[in-house]
PDB file of N, CA and C in Angstrom:
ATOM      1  N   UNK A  21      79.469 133.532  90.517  1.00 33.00           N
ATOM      2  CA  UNK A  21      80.159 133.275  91.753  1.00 33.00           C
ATOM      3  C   UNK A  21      81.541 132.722  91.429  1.00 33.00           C
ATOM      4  N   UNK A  22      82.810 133.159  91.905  1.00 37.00           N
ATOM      5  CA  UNK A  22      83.952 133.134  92.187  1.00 37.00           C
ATOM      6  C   UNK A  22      84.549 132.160  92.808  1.00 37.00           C
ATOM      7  N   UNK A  23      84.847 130.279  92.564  1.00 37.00           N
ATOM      8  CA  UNK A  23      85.420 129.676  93.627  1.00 37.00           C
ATOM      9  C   UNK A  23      86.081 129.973  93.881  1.00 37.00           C
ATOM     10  N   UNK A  24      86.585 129.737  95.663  1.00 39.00           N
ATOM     11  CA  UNK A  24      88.256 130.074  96.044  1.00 39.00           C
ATOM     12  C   UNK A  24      88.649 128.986  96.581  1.00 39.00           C
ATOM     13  N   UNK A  25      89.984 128.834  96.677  1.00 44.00           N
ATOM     14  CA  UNK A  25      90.120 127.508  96.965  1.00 44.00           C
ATOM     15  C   UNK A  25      90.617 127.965  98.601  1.00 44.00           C
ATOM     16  N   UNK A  26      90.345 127.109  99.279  1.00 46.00           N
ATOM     17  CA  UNK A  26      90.138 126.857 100.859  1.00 46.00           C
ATOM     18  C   UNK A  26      91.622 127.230 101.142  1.00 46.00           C
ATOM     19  N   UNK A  27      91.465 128.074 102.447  1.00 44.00           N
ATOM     20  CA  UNK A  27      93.026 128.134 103.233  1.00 44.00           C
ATOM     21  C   UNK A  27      93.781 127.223 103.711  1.00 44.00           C
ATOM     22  N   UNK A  28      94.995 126.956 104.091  1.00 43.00           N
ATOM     23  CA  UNK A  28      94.956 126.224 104.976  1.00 43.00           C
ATOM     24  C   UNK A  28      94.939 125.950 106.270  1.00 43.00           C
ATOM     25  N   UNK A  29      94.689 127.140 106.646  1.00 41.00           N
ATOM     26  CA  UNK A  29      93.453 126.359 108.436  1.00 41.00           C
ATOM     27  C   UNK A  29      92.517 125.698 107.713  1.00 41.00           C
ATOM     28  N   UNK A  30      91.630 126.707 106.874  1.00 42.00           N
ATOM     29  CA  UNK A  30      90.313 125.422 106.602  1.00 42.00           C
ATOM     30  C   UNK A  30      90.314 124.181 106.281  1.00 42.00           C
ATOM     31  N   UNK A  31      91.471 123.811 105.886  1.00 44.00           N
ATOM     32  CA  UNK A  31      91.675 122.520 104.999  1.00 44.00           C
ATOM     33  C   UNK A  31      92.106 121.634 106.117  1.00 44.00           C
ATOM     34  N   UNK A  32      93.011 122.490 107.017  1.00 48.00           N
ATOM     35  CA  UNK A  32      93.403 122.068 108.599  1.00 48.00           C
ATOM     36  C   UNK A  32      92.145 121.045 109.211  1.00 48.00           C
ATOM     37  N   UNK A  33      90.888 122.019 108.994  1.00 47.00           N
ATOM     38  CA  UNK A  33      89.894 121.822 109.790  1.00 47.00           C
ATOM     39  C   UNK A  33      89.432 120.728 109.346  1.00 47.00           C
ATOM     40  N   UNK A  34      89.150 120.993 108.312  1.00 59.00           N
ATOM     41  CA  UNK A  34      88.487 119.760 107.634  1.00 59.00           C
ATOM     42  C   UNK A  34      89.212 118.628 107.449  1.00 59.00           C
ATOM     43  N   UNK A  35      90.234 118.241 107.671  1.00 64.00           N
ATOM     44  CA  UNK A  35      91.292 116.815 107.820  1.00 64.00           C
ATOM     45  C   UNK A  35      90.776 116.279 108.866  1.00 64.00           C
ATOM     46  N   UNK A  36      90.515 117.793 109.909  1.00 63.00           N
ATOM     47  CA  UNK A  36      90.298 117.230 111.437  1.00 63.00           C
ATOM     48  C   UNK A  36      89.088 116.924 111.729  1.00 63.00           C
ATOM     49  N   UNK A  37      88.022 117.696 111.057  1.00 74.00           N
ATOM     50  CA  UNK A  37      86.467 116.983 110.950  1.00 74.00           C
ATOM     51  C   UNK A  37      86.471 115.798 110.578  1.00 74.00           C
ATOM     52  N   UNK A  38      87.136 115.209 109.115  1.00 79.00           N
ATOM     53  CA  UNK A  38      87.247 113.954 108.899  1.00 79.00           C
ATOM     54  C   UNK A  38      87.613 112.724 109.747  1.00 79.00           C
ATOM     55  N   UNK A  39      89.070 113.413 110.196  1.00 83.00           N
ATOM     56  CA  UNK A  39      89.529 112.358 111.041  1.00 83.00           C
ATOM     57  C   UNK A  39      88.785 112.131 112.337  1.00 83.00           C
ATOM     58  N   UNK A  40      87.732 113.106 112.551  1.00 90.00           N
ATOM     59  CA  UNK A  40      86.693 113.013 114.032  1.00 90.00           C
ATOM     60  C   UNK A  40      85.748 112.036 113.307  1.00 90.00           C
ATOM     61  N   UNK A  41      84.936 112.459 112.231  1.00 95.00           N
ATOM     62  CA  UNK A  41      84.114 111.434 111.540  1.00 95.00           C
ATOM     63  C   UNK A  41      84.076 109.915 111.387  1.00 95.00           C
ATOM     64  N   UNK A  42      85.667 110.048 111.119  1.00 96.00           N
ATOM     65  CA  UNK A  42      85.563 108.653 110.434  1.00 96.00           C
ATOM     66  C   UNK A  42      85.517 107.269 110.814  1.00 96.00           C
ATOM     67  N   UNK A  43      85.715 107.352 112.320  1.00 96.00           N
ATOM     68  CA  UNK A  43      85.151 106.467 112.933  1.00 96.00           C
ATOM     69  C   UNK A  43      83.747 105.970 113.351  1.00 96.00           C
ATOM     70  N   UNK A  44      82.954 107.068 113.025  1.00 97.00           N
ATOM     71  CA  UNK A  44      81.591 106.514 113.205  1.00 97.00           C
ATOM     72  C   UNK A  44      81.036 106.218 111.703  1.00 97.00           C
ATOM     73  N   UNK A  45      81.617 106.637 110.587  1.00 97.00           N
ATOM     74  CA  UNK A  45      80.827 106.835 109.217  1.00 97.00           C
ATOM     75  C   UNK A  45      81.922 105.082 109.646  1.00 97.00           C
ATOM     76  N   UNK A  46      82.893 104.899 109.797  1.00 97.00           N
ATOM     77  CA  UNK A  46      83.061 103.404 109.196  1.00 97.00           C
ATOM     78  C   UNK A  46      81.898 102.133 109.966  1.00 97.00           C
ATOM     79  N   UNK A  47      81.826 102.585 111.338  1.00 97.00           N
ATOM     80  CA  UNK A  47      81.112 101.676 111.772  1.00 97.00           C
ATOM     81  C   UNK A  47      79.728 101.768 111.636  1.00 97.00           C
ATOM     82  N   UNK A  48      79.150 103.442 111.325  1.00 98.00           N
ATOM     83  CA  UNK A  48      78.215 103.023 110.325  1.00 98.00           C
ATOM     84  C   UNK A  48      77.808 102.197 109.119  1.00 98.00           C
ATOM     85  N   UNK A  49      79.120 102.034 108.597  1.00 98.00           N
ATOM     86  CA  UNK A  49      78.556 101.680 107.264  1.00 98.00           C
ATOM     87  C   UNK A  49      79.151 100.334 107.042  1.00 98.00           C
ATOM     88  N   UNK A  50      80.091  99.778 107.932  1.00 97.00           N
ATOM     89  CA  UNK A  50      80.011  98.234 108.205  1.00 97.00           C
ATOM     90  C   UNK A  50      78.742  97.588 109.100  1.00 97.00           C
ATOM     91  N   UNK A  51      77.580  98.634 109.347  1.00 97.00           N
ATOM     92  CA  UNK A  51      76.236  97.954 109.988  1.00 97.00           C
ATOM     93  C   UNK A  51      75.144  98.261 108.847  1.00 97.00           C
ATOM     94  N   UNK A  52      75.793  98.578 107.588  1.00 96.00           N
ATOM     95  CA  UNK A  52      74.816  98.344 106.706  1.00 96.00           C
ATOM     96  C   UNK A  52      74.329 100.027 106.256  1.00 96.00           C
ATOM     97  N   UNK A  53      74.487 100.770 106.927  1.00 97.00           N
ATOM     98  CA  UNK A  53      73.987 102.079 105.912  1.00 97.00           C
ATOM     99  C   UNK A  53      74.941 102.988 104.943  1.00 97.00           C
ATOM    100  N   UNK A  54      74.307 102.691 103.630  1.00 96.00           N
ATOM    101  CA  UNK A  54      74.930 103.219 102.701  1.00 96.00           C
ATOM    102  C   UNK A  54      74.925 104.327 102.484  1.00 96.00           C
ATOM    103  N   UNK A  55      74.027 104.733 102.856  1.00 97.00           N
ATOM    104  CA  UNK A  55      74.494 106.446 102.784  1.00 97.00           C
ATOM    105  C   UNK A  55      75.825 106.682 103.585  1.00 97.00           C
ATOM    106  N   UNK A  56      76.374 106.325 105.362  1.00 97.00           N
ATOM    107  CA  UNK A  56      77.392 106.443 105.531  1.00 97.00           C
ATOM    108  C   UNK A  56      78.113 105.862 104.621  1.00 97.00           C
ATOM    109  N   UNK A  57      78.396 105.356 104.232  1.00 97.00           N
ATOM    110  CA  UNK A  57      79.062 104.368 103.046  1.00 97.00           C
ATOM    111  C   UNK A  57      79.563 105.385 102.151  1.00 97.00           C
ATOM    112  N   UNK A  58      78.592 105.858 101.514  1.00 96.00           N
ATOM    113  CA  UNK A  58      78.623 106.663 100.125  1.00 96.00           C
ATOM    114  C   UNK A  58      79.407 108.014 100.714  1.00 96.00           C
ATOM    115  N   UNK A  59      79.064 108.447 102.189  1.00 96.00           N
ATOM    116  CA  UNK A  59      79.999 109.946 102.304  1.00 96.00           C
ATOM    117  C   UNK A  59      81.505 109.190 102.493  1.00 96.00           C
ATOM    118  N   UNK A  60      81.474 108.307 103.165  1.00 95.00           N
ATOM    119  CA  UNK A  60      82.947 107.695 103.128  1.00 95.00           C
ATOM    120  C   UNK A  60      84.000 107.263 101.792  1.00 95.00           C
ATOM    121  N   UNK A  61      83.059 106.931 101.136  1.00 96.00           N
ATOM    122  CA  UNK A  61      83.923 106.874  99.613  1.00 96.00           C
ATOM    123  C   UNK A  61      83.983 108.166  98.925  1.00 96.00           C
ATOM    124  N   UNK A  62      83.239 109.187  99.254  1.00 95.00           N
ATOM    125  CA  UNK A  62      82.532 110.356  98.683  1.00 95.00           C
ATOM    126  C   UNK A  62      84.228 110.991  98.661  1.00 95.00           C
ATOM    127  N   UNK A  63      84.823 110.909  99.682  1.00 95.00           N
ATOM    128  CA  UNK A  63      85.957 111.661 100.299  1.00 95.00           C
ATOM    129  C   UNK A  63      87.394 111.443  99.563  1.00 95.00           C
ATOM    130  N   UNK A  64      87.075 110.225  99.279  1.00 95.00           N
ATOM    131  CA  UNK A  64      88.526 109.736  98.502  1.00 95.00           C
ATOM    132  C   UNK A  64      88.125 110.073  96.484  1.00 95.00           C
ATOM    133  N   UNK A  65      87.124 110.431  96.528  1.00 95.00           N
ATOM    134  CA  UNK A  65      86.931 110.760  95.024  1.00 95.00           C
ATOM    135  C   UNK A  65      88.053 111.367  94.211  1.00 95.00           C
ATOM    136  N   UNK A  66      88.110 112.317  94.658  1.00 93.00           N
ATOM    137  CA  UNK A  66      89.171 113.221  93.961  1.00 93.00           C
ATOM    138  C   UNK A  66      90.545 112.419  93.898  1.00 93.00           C
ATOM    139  N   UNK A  67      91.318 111.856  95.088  1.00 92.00           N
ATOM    140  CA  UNK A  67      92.156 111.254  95.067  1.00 92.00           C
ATOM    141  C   UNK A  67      92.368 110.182  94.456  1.00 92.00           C
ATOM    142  N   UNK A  68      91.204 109.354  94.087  1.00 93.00           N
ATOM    143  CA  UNK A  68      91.221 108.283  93.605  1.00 93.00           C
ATOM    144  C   UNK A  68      91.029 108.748  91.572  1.00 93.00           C
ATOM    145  N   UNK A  69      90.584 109.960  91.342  1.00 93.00           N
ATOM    146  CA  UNK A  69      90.714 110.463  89.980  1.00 93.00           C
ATOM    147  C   UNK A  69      92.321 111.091  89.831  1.00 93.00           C
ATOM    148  N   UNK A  70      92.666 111.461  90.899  1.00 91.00           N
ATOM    149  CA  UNK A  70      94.082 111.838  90.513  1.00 91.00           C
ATOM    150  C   UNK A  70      94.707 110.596  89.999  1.00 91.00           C
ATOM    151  N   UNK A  71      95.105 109.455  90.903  1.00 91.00           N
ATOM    152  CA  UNK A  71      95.617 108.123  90.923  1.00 91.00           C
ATOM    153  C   UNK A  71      95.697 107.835  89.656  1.00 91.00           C
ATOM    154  N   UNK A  72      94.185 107.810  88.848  1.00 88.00           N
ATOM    155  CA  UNK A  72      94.037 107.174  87.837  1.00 88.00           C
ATOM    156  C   UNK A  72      94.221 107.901  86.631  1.00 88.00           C
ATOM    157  N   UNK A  73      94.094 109.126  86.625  1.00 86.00           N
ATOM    158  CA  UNK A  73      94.844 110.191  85.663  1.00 86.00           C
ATOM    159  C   UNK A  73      96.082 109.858  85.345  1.00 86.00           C
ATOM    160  N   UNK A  74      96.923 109.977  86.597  1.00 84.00           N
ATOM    161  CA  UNK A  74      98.151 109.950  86.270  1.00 84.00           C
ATOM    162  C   UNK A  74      98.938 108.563  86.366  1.00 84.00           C
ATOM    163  N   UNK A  75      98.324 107.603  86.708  1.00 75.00           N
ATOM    164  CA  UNK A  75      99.096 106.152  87.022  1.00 75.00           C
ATOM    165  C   UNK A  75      98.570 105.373  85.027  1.00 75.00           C
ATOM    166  N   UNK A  76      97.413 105.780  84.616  1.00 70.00           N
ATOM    167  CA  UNK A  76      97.181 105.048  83.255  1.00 70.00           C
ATOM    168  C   UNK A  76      98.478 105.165  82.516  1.00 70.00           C
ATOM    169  N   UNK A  77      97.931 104.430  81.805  1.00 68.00           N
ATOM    170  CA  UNK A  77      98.972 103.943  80.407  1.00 68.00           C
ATOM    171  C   UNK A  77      98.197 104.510  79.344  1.00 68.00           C
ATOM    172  N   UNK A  78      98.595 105.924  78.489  1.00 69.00           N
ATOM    173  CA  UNK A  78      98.682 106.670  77.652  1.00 69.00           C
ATOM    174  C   UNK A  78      97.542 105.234  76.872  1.00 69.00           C
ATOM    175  N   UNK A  79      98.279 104.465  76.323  1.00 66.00           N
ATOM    176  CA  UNK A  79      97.066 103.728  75.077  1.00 66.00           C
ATOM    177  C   UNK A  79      95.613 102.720  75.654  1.00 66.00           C
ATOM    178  N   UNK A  80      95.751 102.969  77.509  1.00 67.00           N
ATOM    179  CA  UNK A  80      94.789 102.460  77.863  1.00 67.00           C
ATOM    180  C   UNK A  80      93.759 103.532  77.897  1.00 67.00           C
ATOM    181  N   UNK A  81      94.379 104.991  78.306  1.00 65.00           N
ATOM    182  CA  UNK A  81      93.436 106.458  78.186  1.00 65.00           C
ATOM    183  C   UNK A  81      92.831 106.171  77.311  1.00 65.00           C
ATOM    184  N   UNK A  82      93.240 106.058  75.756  1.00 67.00           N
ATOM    185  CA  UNK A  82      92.218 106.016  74.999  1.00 67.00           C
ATOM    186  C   UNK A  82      91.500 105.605  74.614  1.00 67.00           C
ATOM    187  N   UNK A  83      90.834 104.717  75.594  1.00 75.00           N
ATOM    188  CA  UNK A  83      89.796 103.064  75.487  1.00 75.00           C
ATOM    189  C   UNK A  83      89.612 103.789  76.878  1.00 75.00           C
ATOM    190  N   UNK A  84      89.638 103.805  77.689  1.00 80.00           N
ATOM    191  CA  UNK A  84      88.996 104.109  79.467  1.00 80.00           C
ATOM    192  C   UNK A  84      89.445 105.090  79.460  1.00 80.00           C
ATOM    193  N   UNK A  85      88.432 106.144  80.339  1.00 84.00           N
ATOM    194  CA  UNK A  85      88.821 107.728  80.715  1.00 84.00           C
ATOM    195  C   UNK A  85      88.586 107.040  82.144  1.00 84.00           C
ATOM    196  N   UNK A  86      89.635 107.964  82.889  1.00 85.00           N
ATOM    197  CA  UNK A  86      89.926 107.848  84.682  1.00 85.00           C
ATOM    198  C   UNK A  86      88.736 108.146  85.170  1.00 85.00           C
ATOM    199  N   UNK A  87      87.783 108.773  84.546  1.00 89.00           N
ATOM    200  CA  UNK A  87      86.412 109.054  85.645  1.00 89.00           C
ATOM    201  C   UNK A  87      85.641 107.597  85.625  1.00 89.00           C
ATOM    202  N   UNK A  88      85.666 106.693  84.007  1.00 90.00           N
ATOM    203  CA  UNK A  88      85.496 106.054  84.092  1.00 90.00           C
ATOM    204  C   UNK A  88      85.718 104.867  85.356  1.00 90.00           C
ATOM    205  N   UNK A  89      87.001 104.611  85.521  1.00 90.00           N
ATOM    206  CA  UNK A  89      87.831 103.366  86.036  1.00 90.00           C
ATOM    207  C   UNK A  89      86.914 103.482  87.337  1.00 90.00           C
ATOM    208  N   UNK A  90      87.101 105.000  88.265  1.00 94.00           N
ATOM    209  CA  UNK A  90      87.058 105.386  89.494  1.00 94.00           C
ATOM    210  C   UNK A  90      85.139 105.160  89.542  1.00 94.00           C
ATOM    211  N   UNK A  91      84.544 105.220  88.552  1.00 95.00           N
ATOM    212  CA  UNK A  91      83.132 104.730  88.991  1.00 95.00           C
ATOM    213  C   UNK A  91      83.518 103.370  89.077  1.00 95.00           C
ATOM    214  N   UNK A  92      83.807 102.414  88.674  1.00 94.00           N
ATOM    215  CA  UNK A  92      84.282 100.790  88.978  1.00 94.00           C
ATOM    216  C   UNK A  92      84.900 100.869  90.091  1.00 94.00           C
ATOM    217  N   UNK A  93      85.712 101.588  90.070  1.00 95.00           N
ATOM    218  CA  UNK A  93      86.049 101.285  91.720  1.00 95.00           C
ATOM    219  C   UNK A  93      85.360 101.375  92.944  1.00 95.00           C
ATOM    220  N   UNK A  94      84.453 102.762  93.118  1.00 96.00           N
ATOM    221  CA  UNK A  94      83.425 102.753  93.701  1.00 96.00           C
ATOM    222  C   UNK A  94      82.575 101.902  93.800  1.00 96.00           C
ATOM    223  N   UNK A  95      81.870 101.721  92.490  1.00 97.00           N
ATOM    224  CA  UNK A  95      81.104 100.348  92.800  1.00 97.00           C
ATOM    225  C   UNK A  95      81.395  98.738  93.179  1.00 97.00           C
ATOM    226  N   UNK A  96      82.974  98.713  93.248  1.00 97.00           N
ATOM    227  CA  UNK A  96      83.577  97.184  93.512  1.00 97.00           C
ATOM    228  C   UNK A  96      84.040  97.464  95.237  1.00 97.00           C
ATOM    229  N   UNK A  97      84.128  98.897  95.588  1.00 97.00           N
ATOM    230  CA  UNK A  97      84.069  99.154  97.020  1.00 97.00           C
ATOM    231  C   UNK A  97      83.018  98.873  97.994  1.00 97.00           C
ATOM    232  N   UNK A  98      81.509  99.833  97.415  1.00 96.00           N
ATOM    233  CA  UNK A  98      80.580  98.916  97.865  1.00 96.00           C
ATOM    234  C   UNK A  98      80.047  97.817  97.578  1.00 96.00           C
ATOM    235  N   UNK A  99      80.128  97.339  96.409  1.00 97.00           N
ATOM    236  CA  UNK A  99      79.511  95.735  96.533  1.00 97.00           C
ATOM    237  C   UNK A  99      80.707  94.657  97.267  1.00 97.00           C
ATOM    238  N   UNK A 100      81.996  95.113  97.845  1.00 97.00           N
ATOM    239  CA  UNK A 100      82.853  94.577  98.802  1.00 97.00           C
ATOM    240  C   UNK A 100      83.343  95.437  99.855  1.00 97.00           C
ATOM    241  N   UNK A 101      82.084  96.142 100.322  1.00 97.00           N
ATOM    242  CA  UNK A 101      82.852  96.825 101.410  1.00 97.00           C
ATOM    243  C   UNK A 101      82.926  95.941 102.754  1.00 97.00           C
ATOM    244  N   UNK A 102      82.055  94.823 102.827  1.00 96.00           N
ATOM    245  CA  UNK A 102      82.541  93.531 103.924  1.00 96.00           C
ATOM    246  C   UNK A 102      83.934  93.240 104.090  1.00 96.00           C
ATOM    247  N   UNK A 103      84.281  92.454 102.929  1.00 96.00           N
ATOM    248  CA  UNK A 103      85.830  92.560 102.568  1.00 96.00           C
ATOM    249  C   UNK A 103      86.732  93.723 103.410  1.00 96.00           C
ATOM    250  N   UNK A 104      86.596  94.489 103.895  1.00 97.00           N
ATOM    251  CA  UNK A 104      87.617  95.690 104.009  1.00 97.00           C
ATOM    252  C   UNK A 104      87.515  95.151 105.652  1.00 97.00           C
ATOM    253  N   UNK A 105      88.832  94.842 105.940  1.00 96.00           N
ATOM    254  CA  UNK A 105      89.390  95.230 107.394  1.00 96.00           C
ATOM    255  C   UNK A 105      90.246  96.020 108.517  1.00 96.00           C
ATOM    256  N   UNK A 106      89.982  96.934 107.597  1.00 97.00           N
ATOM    257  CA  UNK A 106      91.070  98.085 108.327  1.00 97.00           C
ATOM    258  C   UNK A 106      90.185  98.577 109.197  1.00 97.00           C
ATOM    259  N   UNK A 107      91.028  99.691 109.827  1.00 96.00           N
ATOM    260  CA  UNK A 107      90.306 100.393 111.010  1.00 96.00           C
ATOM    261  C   UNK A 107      90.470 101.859 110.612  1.00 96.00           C
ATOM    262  N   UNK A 108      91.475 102.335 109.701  1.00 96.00           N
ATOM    263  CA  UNK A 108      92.363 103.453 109.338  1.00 96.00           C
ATOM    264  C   UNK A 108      91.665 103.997 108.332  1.00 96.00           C
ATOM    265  N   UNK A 109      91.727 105.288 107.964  1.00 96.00           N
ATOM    266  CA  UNK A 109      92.145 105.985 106.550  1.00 96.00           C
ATOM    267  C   UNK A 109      92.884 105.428 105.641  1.00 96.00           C
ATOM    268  N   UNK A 110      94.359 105.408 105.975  1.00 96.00           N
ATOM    269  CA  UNK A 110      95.066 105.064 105.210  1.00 96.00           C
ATOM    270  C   UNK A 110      94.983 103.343 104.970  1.00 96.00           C
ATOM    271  N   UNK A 111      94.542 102.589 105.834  1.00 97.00           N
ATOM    272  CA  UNK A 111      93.788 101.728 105.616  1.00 97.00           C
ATOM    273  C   UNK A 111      92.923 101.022 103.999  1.00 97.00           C
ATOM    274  N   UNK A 112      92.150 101.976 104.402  1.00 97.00           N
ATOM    275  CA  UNK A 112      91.010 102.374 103.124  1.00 97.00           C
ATOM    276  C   UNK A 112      91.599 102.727 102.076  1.00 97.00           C
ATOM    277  N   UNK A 113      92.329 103.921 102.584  1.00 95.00           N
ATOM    278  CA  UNK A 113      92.929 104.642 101.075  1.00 95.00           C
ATOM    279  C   UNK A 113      93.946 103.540 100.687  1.00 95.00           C
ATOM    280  N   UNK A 114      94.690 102.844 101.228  1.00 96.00           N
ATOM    281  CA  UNK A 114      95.594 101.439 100.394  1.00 96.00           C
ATOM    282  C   UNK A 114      94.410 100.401  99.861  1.00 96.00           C
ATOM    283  N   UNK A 115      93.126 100.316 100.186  1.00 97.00           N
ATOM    284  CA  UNK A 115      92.481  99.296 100.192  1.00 97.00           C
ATOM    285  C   UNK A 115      91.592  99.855  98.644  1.00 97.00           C
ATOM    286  N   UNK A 116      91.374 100.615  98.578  1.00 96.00           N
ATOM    287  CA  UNK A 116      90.663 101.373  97.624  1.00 96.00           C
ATOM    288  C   UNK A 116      91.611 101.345  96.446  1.00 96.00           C
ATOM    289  N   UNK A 117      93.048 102.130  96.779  1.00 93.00           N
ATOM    290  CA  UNK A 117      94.150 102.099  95.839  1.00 93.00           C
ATOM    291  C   UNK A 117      94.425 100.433  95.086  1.00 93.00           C
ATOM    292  N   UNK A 118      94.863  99.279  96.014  1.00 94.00           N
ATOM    293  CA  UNK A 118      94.347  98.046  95.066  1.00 94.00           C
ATOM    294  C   UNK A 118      93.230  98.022  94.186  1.00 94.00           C
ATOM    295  N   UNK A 119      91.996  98.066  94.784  1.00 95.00           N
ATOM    296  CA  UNK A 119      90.946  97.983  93.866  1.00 95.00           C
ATOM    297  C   UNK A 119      91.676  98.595  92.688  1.00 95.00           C
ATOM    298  N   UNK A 120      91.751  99.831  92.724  1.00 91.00           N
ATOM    299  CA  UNK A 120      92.092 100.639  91.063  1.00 91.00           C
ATOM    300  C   UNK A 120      93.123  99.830  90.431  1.00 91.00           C
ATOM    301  N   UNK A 121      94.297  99.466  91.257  1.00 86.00           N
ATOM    302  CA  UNK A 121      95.027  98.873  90.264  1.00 86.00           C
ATOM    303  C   UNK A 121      94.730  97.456  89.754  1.00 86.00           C
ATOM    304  N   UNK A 122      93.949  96.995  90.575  1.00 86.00           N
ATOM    305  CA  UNK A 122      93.422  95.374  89.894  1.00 86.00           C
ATOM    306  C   UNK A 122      92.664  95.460  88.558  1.00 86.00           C
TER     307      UNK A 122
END
């Protein structure tokens, strides 16, 4: 099988599924269910491996790989996802982005 990478209507769509979502996956998962939780971080994955690809320091790469860092981040997201007071995406995505750089 052949991936293709998505058009952009589809990609259209799916910003816009998200942005319909993401108000209930947050207040899901500030009432405690982690599975909403987990699709909500699920989303910033990729972005948060780009970040760390390209923001490292060449002699830290070679002691930590970025897939590495971004599982720590994940896991310092949910064991503080109380902590988080945004209401936003971009919210999150700045809130997430600290984590990595701390």
């Amino acid at each position: 099988m052949i991936a293709t990478n998505p058009s952009h209507s589809e990609h259209r769509a799916n910003s816009h599924d998200r942005n319909a979502e993401f108000p209930k996956l947050l207040a899901d998962a500030r009432a405690g269910n982690t599975v909403a939780l987990g699709k909500l971080l699920q989303w910033y994955l990729n972005y948060l491996t780009v970040l760390a690809t390209t923001g490292l320091d060449r002699r830290i790469q070679r002691r930590v790989s970025p897939s590495d860092l971004v599982q720590e981040v994940m896991l310092a997201a949910h064991r503080d996802f109380g902590d988080f007071r945004g209401q936003s995406q971009g919210e999150l995505l700045a809130w997430l982005r600290q984590i990595l750089i701390n």
